[in-house]
Tab-separated table of C-alpha atoms in Angstrom:
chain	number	residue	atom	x	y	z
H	18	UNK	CA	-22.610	10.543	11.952
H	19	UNK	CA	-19.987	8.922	14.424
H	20	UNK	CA	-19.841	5.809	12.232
H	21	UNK	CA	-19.063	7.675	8.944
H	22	UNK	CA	-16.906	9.745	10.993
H	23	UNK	CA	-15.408	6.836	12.311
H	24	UNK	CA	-15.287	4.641	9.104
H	25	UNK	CA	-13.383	8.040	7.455
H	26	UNK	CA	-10.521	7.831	10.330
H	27	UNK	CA	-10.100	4.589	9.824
H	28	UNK	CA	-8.553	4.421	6.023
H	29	UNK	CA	-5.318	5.007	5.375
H	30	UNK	CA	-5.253	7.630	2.751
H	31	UNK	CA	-2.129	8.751	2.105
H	32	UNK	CA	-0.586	4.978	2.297
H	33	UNK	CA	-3.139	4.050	-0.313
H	34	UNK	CA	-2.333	7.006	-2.797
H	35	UNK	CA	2.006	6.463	-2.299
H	36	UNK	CA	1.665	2.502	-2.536
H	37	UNK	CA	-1.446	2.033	-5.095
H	38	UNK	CA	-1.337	5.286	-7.088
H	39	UNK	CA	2.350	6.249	-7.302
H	40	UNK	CA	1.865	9.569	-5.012
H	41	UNK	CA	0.313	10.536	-8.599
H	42	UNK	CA	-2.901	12.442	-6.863
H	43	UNK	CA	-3.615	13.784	-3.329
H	44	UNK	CA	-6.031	12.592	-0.657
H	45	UNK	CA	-9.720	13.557	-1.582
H	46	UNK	CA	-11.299	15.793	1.452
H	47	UNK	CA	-14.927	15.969	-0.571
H	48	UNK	CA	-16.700	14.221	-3.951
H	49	UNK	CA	-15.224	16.754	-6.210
H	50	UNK	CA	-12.539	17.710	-8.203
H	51	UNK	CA	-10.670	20.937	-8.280
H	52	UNK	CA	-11.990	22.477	-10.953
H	53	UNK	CA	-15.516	21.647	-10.363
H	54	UNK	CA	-18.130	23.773	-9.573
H	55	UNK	CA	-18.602	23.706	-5.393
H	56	UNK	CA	-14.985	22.388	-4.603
H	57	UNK	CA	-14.319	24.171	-1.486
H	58	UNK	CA	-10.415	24.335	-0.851
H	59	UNK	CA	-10.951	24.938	2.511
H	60	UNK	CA	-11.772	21.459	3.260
H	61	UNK	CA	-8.964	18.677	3.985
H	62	UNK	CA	-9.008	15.101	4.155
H	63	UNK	CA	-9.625	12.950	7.469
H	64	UNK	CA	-6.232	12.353	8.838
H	65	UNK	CA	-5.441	8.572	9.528
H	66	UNK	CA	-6.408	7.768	13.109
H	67	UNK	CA	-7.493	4.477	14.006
H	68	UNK	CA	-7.676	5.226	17.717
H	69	UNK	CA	-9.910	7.801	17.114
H	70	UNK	CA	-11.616	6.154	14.941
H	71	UNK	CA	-12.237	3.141	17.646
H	72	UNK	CA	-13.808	5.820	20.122
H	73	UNK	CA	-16.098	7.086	17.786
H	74	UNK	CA	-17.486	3.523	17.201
H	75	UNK	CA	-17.654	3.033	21.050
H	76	UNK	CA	-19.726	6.054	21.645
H	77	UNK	CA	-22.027	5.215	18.234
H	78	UNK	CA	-22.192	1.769	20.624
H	79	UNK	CA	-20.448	-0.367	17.922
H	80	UNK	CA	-17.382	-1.186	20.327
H	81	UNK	CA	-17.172	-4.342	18.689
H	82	UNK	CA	-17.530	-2.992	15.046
H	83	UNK	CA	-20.213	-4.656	12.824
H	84	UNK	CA	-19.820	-6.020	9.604
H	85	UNK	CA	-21.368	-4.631	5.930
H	86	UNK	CA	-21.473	-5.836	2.517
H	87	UNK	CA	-19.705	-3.249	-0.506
H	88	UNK	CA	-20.920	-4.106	-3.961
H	89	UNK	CA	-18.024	-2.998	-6.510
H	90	UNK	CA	-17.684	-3.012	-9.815
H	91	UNK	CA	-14.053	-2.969	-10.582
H	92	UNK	CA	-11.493	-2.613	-13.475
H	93	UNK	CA	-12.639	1.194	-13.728
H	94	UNK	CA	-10.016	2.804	-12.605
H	95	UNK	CA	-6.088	2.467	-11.519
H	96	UNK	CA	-5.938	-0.487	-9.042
H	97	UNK	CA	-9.229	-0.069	-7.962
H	98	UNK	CA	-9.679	-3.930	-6.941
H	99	UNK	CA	-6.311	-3.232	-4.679
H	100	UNK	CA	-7.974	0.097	-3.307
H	101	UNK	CA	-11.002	-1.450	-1.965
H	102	UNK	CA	-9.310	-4.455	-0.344
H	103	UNK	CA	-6.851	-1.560	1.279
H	104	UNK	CA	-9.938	0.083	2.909
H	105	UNK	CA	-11.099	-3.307	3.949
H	106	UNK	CA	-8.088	-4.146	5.802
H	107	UNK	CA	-7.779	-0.793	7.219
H	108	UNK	CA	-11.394	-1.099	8.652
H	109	UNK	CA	-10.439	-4.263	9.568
H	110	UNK	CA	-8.119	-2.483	12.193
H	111	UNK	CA	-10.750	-1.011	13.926
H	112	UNK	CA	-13.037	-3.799	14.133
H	113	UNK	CA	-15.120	-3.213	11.051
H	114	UNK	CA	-15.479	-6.312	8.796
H	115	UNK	CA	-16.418	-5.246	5.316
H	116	UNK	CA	-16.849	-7.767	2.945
H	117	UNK	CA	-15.660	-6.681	-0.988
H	118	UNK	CA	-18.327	-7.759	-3.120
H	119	UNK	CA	-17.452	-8.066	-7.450
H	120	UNK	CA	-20.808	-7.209	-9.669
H	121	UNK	CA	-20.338	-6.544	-13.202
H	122	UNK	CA	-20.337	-2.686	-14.400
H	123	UNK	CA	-23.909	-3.651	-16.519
H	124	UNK	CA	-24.993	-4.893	-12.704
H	125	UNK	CA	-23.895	-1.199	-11.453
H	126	UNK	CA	-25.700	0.665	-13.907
H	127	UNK	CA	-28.612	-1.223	-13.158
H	128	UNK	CA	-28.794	-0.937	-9.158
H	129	UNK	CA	-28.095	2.765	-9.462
H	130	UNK	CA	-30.874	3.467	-12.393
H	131	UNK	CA	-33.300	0.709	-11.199
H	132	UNK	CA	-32.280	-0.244	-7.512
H	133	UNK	CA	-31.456	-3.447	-6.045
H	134	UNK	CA	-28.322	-2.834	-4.524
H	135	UNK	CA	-27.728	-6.039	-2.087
H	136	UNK	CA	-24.842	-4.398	0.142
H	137	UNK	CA	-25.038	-1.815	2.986
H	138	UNK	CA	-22.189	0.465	0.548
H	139	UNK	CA	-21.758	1.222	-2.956
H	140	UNK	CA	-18.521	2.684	-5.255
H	141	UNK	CA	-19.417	4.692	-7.299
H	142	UNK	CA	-17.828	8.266	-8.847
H	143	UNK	CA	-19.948	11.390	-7.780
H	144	UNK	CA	-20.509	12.246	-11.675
H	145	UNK	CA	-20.109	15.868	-11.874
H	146	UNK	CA	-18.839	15.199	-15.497
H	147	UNK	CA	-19.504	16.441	-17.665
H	148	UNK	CA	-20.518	19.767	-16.544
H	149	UNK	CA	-18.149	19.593	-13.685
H	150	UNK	CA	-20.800	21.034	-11.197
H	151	UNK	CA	-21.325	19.456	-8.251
H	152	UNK	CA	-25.157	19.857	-7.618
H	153	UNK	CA	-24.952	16.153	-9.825
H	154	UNK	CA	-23.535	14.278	-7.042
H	155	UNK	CA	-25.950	15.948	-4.651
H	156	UNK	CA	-28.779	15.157	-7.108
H	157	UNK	CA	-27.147	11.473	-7.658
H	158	UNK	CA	-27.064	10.698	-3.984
H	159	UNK	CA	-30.053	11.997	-2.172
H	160	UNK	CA	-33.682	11.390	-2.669
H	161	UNK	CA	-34.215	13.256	-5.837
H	162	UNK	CA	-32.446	10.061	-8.027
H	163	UNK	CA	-34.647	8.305	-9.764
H	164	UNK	CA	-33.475	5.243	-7.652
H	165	UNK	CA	-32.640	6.676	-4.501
H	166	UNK	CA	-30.427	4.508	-2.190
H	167	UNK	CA	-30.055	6.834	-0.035
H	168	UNK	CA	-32.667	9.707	1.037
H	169	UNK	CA	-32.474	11.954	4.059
H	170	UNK	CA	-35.515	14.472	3.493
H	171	UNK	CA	-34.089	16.610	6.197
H	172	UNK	CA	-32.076	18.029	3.527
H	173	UNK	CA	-33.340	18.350	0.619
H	174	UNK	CA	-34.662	21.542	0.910
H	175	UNK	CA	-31.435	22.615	1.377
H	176	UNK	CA	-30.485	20.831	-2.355
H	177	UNK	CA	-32.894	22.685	-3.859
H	178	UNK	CA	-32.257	26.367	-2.684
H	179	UNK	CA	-28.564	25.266	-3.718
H	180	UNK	CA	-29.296	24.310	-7.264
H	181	UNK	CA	-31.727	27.439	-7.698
H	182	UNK	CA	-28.503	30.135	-6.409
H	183	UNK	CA	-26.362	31.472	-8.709
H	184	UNK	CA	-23.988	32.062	-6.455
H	185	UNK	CA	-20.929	29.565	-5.934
């Protein structure tokens, strides 16, 4: 948790969305839109802070960073390319060396609906299109995909009371 915590500190949101999206849009603080279903105003972006972002790698014992591999398929959306070589540097701040690898989209659509993904990270949208709910994204990124890259069973009982409430 420190390292995602950490990796989240690290990037430099609000430079990214005034020099590589005009100021069009606003930080994201979760995988969802607005107007989707489970957007939870409450919630606000990690702030930009590298030194505390350094101290949370220390105590996860990664005082010297580590490196990790990000398979990305790019020319999706605006200045994407430039977006993930922004994160990179800012990671690169803090000691984490993430390398920016460029796989076709036919490549994505296969690793996330057959596996295979090579790196330690993925970019990919949280698809709550086109219902707009966001039980997708938890269904998308947890053990019940039908290629799972990533499966925590601790909480997946959780994801299924939530997709069986009616209440929001």
């Amino acid at each position: 948790m420190r390292v995602r915590q950490a990796l989240n500190y690290a990037v430099n949101r609000q430079a990214i969305v005034a020099s590589l999206l005009g100021g069009l849009v606003e930080p994201a603080s979760q995988p969802a839109v607005r107007t989707a279903v489970g957007f939870v105003p409450e919630l606000k972006p990690y702030p930009y802070d590298p030194a505390k972002a350094k101290a949370l790698l220390k105590e996860a014992g990664y005082e010297n960073g580590f490196d990790f591999m990000l398979e990305f398929a790019g020319g999706q959306l605006a200045n994407d390319t430039a977006i993930m070589q922004q994160i990179a540097a800012d990671l690169s701040l803090v000691g984490v060396r993430m390398e920016v690898r460029s796989i076709t989209f036919p490549q994505l659509v296969k690793n996330m609906t057959q596996g295979g993904w090579k790196g330690l990270a993925l970019n990919t949208d949280f698809s709550t299109a086109p219902s707009l709910d966001l039980m997708r994204a938890f269904i998308r990124h947890s053990c019940g995909w039908i290629a799972a890259w990533y499966c925590d069973p601790s909480i997946e009982p959780t994801i299924a009371a939530a997709q069986k409430s009616f209440d929001v």
